[in-house]
Amino acid sequence: MKQRGTCFPEVPKSLSLISPLGSTTAHSSGNNCLHQLKKRLPKDAVVLLLLLIYFPVGICLMLIRTFIGIHVFLVSCALPESFVRRFIVRVMCSVLGMHVRQRNPRSRDKNTKLYICNHVTDFDHNIINLLIPCNTPQLEGSTGFVCWARGFMEIHSTSGQGAIGESLQRYCSTEGTTPLLLFPEEDTTNGRAGLLKFSSWPFSLTDSIQPVALRVSRPLIALSTPESSWLMELLWTFFAPCTVYHVSWLPPVSRQDGESAQEFANKVQELLAGELGLVSTKITKADKVEHIKRKRHTVPQTSTSVRPGSVGLGFMAQSLGTDDRITKMAQQVKDVLPHVPLNVITKDLVKTNCVDTTITNLLENKEETPVEATATSSTFGPSDISSYSSGSAPTIKTAAKSFGRSPGDRHLSLQERKDALYNFARRRYIEKHGLDQEQTTDH
């Protein structure tokens, strides 16, 4: 669970994909802790009652396991890397409530230099290290003793991300080195809804990798919450009755001729998503961090009655804590503006909390709004919305020609654009469902 004598140049702070979250006051920190606790508790009344009954037992278990955990750490430091060490530490981790089960162990390729795994908890690398020796580089976060104690391989670099990639590439090509274990999602999810988009750089290190599918289950309480530290997650692991890690080894995958690193990453992401029964999303780590930052400053609003969200927004809601209200509102905007990606819609809704305002923002910021192409239609422009009907292609111009001088003129311009947009959506609905104008008017 640790790495000795392996050193690479230190990772500069500028290599982080996201900026660190700003500091908060003591009052906001307290509210944040309460919010995390609320997210972690079960919503089912029966399970919540069982948790309340179990609570005194969980506190005792946490104290006992903390004491045992210190001994597990000392044993892992004292024993040299071997099968015996991994077996002893695995048994002791079971006492800590961390049980490991693996499937298809014979599929492991001894010649593989790079394992690719989905990311669920802060201790995934420790768990897989109990099954097979591997090293996971620490690309950001704590360095020095904390990095070493958590079982990471510390990297030292002052030349940027390119130098890090070259160092790891040389490491993979060196004979006799321990295989690398990387998490291309670069952040954790709850493991129940979908996978974050895989970063391409791990797939440029070598032409052959072995995917590892990881499922994690825990009774009574949630696995993790956004913005929770690894130390807090460790205490919750000790508090819970048990946490079961299911590790599945998939056959090795090689990059095809002419296949880019991102295409290779997408292919492996689809394989892991299919094995886990999850959705392969385009949501990145940066999207998750931005969502958490916006969510922290969002004022709760009363919910609106709209249709349920789609798969992409459902994943954001389940993994990152988005309210159902935001999910439903995002799908309502998506129905009117199908060319706009869901993550762009969600980001604006988190700020505005209003369907009409978000639609207006997306239509007015047409130069900055990305366009989502589909297989069943041509590319849509933010100010030109075409119907799906092959017989007709009505177009609506929603941007105002000029900025009104008075508030009344601006309100009239906004209302005209809303009316034109709703009329277009109504006409598109009629064409899609095969209704004529008279039937719709009668209703």
CSV table of C-alpha atoms in Angstrom, one decimal, residues 60-227:
chain,number,residue,atom,x,y,z
A,60,CYS,CA,-17.7,2.1,18.9
A,61,LEU,CA,-16.7,0.3,15.6
A,62,MET,CA,-15.1,3.5,14.4
A,63,LEU,CA,-13.0,4.0,17.5
A,64,ILE,CA,-11.9,0.3,17.6
A,65,ARG,CA,-11.1,0.3,13.9
A,66,THR,CA,-9.1,3.5,14.1
A,67,PHE,CA,-6.9,1.8,16.7
A,68,ILE,CA,-6.6,-1.3,14.5
A,69,GLY,CA,-6.0,0.8,11.4
A,70,ILE,CA,-2.8,2.2,12.9
A,71,HIS,CA,-1.5,-1.3,13.3
A,72,VAL,CA,-2.5,-2.1,9.7
A,73,PHE,CA,-0.4,0.8,8.5
A,74,LEU,CA,2.6,-0.2,10.6
A,75,VAL,CA,2.4,-3.8,9.3
A,76,SER,CA,2.2,-2.6,5.7
A,77,CYS,CA,5.3,-0.5,6.3
A,78,ALA,CA,7.3,-3.2,8.0
A,79,LEU,CA,6.7,-6.1,5.6
A,80,PRO,CA,8.3,-6.1,2.2
A,81,GLU,CA,6.2,-6.3,-0.9
A,82,SER,CA,5.1,-9.9,-1.4
A,83,PHE,CA,2.1,-12.1,-1.6
A,84,VAL,CA,2.3,-12.8,2.1
A,85,ARG,CA,2.2,-9.1,2.9
A,86,ARG,CA,-0.8,-8.5,0.6
A,87,PHE,CA,-2.6,-11.5,2.2
A,88,ILE,CA,-2.0,-10.3,5.8
A,89,VAL,CA,-3.0,-6.7,5.0
A,90,ARG,CA,-6.1,-7.9,3.1
A,91,VAL,CA,-7.2,-9.9,6.2
A,92,MET,CA,-6.6,-7.0,8.5
A,93,CYS,CA,-8.5,-4.7,6.1
A,94,SER,CA,-11.5,-7.0,6.4
A,95,VAL,CA,-11.4,-6.4,10.2
A,96,LEU,CA,-11.6,-2.7,9.3
A,97,GLY,CA,-14.8,-3.4,7.3
A,98,MET,CA,-13.1,-3.2,3.8
A,99,HIS,CA,-13.9,-6.5,2.1
A,100,VAL,CA,-12.4,-7.3,-1.4
A,101,ARG,CA,-13.9,-9.7,-3.9
A,102,GLN,CA,-12.6,-10.2,-7.4
A,103,ARG,CA,-14.0,-11.8,-10.6
A,104,ASN,CA,-12.0,-13.3,-13.5
A,105,PRO,CA,-8.6,-13.2,-11.7
A,106,ARG,CA,-7.2,-15.5,-14.4
A,107,SER,CA,-7.8,-12.7,-17.0
A,108,ARG,CA,-5.0,-10.7,-15.4
A,109,ASP,CA,-2.2,-10.2,-17.8
A,110,LYS,CA,1.2,-10.4,-16.1
A,111,ASN,CA,2.8,-8.5,-19.0
A,112,THR,CA,0.4,-5.5,-18.7
A,113,LYS,CA,2.2,-2.2,-17.6
A,114,LEU,CA,-1.0,-0.1,-17.2
A,115,TYR,CA,-4.3,-0.8,-15.5
A,116,ILE,CA,-7.2,1.5,-16.1
A,117,CYS,CA,-10.0,1.6,-13.5
A,118,ASN,CA,-13.1,3.7,-12.8
A,119,HIS,CA,-13.0,5.8,-9.7
A,120,VAL,CA,-15.5,5.4,-6.8
A,121,THR,CA,-13.7,6.0,-3.5
A,122,ASP,CA,-10.5,7.6,-2.3
A,123,PHE,CA,-9.1,4.1,-1.5
A,124,ASP,CA,-9.5,2.3,-4.8
A,125,HIS,CA,-5.8,2.2,-5.4
A,126,ASN,CA,-5.2,0.6,-2.0
A,127,ILE,CA,-7.8,-2.0,-2.6
A,128,ILE,CA,-6.5,-3.1,-5.9
A,129,ASN,CA,-3.0,-3.1,-4.5
A,130,LEU,CA,-4.2,-5.8,-2.1
A,131,LEU,CA,-4.8,-8.1,-5.2
A,132,ILE,CA,-1.8,-7.2,-7.4
A,133,PRO,CA,1.2,-5.0,-6.9
A,134,CYS,CA,0.7,-1.7,-8.7
A,135,ASN,CA,1.7,2.0,-8.3
A,136,THR,CA,-0.7,5.0,-8.6
A,137,PRO,CA,1.0,8.4,-9.1
A,138,GLN,CA,-0.2,11.3,-7.0
A,139,LEU,CA,-0.8,14.1,-9.6
A,140,GLU,CA,-2.3,16.6,-7.2
A,141,GLY,CA,-3.0,17.1,-3.5
A,142,SER,CA,-0.8,16.4,-0.5
A,143,THR,CA,2.8,15.5,-1.0
A,144,GLY,CA,5.6,14.1,1.2
A,145,PHE,CA,4.6,11.9,4.1
A,146,VAL,CA,0.8,12.0,3.6
A,147,CYS,CA,1.3,11.0,-0.1
A,148,TRP,CA,3.5,8.1,0.9
A,149,ALA,CA,1.3,7.0,3.8
A,150,ARG,CA,-1.8,6.9,1.5
A,151,GLY,CA,0.0,4.5,-0.8
A,152,PHE,CA,0.7,6.9,-3.7
A,153,MET,CA,3.8,7.2,-5.8
A,154,GLU,CA,4.9,10.8,-5.5
A,155,ILE,CA,5.8,12.6,-8.7
A,156,HIS,CA,8.3,15.5,-8.9
A,157,SER,CA,8.4,17.7,-11.9
A,158,THR,CA,9.0,21.3,-12.9
A,159,SER,CA,8.6,21.0,-16.6
A,160,GLY,CA,4.9,20.7,-17.0
A,161,GLN,CA,2.4,17.9,-18.0
A,162,GLY,CA,4.4,16.9,-21.0
A,163,ALA,CA,7.4,16.0,-18.8
A,164,ILE,CA,5.2,14.0,-16.5
A,165,GLY,CA,3.8,12.0,-19.4
A,166,GLU,CA,7.2,11.3,-20.8
A,167,SER,CA,8.4,10.2,-17.3
A,168,LEU,CA,5.5,7.8,-16.9
A,169,GLN,CA,5.9,6.6,-20.4
A,170,ARG,CA,9.6,5.8,-19.7
A,171,TYR,CA,8.5,4.1,-16.5
A,172,CYS,CA,6.0,1.9,-18.4
A,173,SER,CA,8.7,0.9,-21.0
A,174,THR,CA,11.3,0.0,-18.4
A,175,GLU,CA,11.6,-3.8,-17.8
A,176,GLY,CA,10.9,-5.0,-14.2
A,177,THR,CA,8.9,-2.0,-13.0
A,178,THR,CA,5.6,-2.4,-11.1
A,179,PRO,CA,2.6,-1.8,-13.3
A,180,LEU,CA,0.8,1.6,-13.1
A,181,LEU,CA,-2.8,1.9,-12.0
A,182,LEU,CA,-4.5,5.1,-13.3
A,183,PHE,CA,-8.0,6.5,-13.0
A,184,PRO,CA,-8.8,8.5,-16.2
A,185,GLU,CA,-12.0,9.9,-14.7
A,186,GLU,CA,-9.7,11.9,-12.4
A,187,ASP,CA,-12.4,12.2,-9.7
A,188,THR,CA,-14.7,10.0,-7.8
A,189,THR,CA,-18.4,9.3,-8.6
A,190,ASN,CA,-21.0,7.3,-6.7
A,191,GLY,CA,-20.6,4.4,-9.2
A,192,ARG,CA,-24.3,4.0,-9.7
A,193,ALA,CA,-25.3,6.3,-12.6
A,194,GLY,CA,-22.4,6.9,-15.0
A,195,LEU,CA,-18.7,7.4,-15.7
A,196,LEU,CA,-17.1,10.8,-16.1
A,197,LYS,CA,-15.4,11.4,-19.4
A,198,PHE,CA,-12.0,9.6,-19.6
A,199,SER,CA,-8.9,11.9,-19.9
A,200,SER,CA,-6.8,10.9,-22.9
A,201,TRP,CA,-3.3,11.3,-21.4
A,202,PRO,CA,-3.2,7.9,-19.6
A,203,PHE,CA,-3.8,6.2,-22.9
A,204,SER,CA,-0.8,7.8,-24.5
A,205,LEU,CA,1.6,6.1,-22.2
A,206,THR,CA,1.4,2.6,-23.8
A,207,ASP,CA,-0.4,0.9,-26.6
A,208,SER,CA,-1.9,-1.9,-24.5
A,209,ILE,CA,-3.9,-1.6,-21.2
A,210,GLN,CA,-6.0,-3.8,-19.1
A,211,PRO,CA,-9.4,-2.4,-17.9
A,212,VAL,CA,-10.5,-3.0,-14.3
A,213,ALA,CA,-14.1,-2.6,-13.4
A,214,LEU,CA,-14.8,-1.6,-9.8
A,215,ARG,CA,-18.1,-1.7,-8.0
A,216,VAL,CA,-18.4,-0.6,-4.3
A,217,SER,CA,-21.4,-1.2,-2.0
A,218,ARG,CA,-22.1,-0.2,1.5
A,219,PRO,CA,-25.2,-0.6,3.7
A,220,LEU,CA,-27.0,2.2,5.5
A,221,ILE,CA,-25.0,5.2,4.3
A,222,ALA,CA,-23.8,6.7,1.0
A,223,LEU,CA,-20.3,5.9,-0.2
A,224,SER,CA,-19.1,9.5,-0.6
A,225,THR,CA,-20.3,13.1,-0.9
A,226,PRO,CA,-18.8,16.0,-2.9
A,227,GLU,CA,-16.1,18.1,-1.1
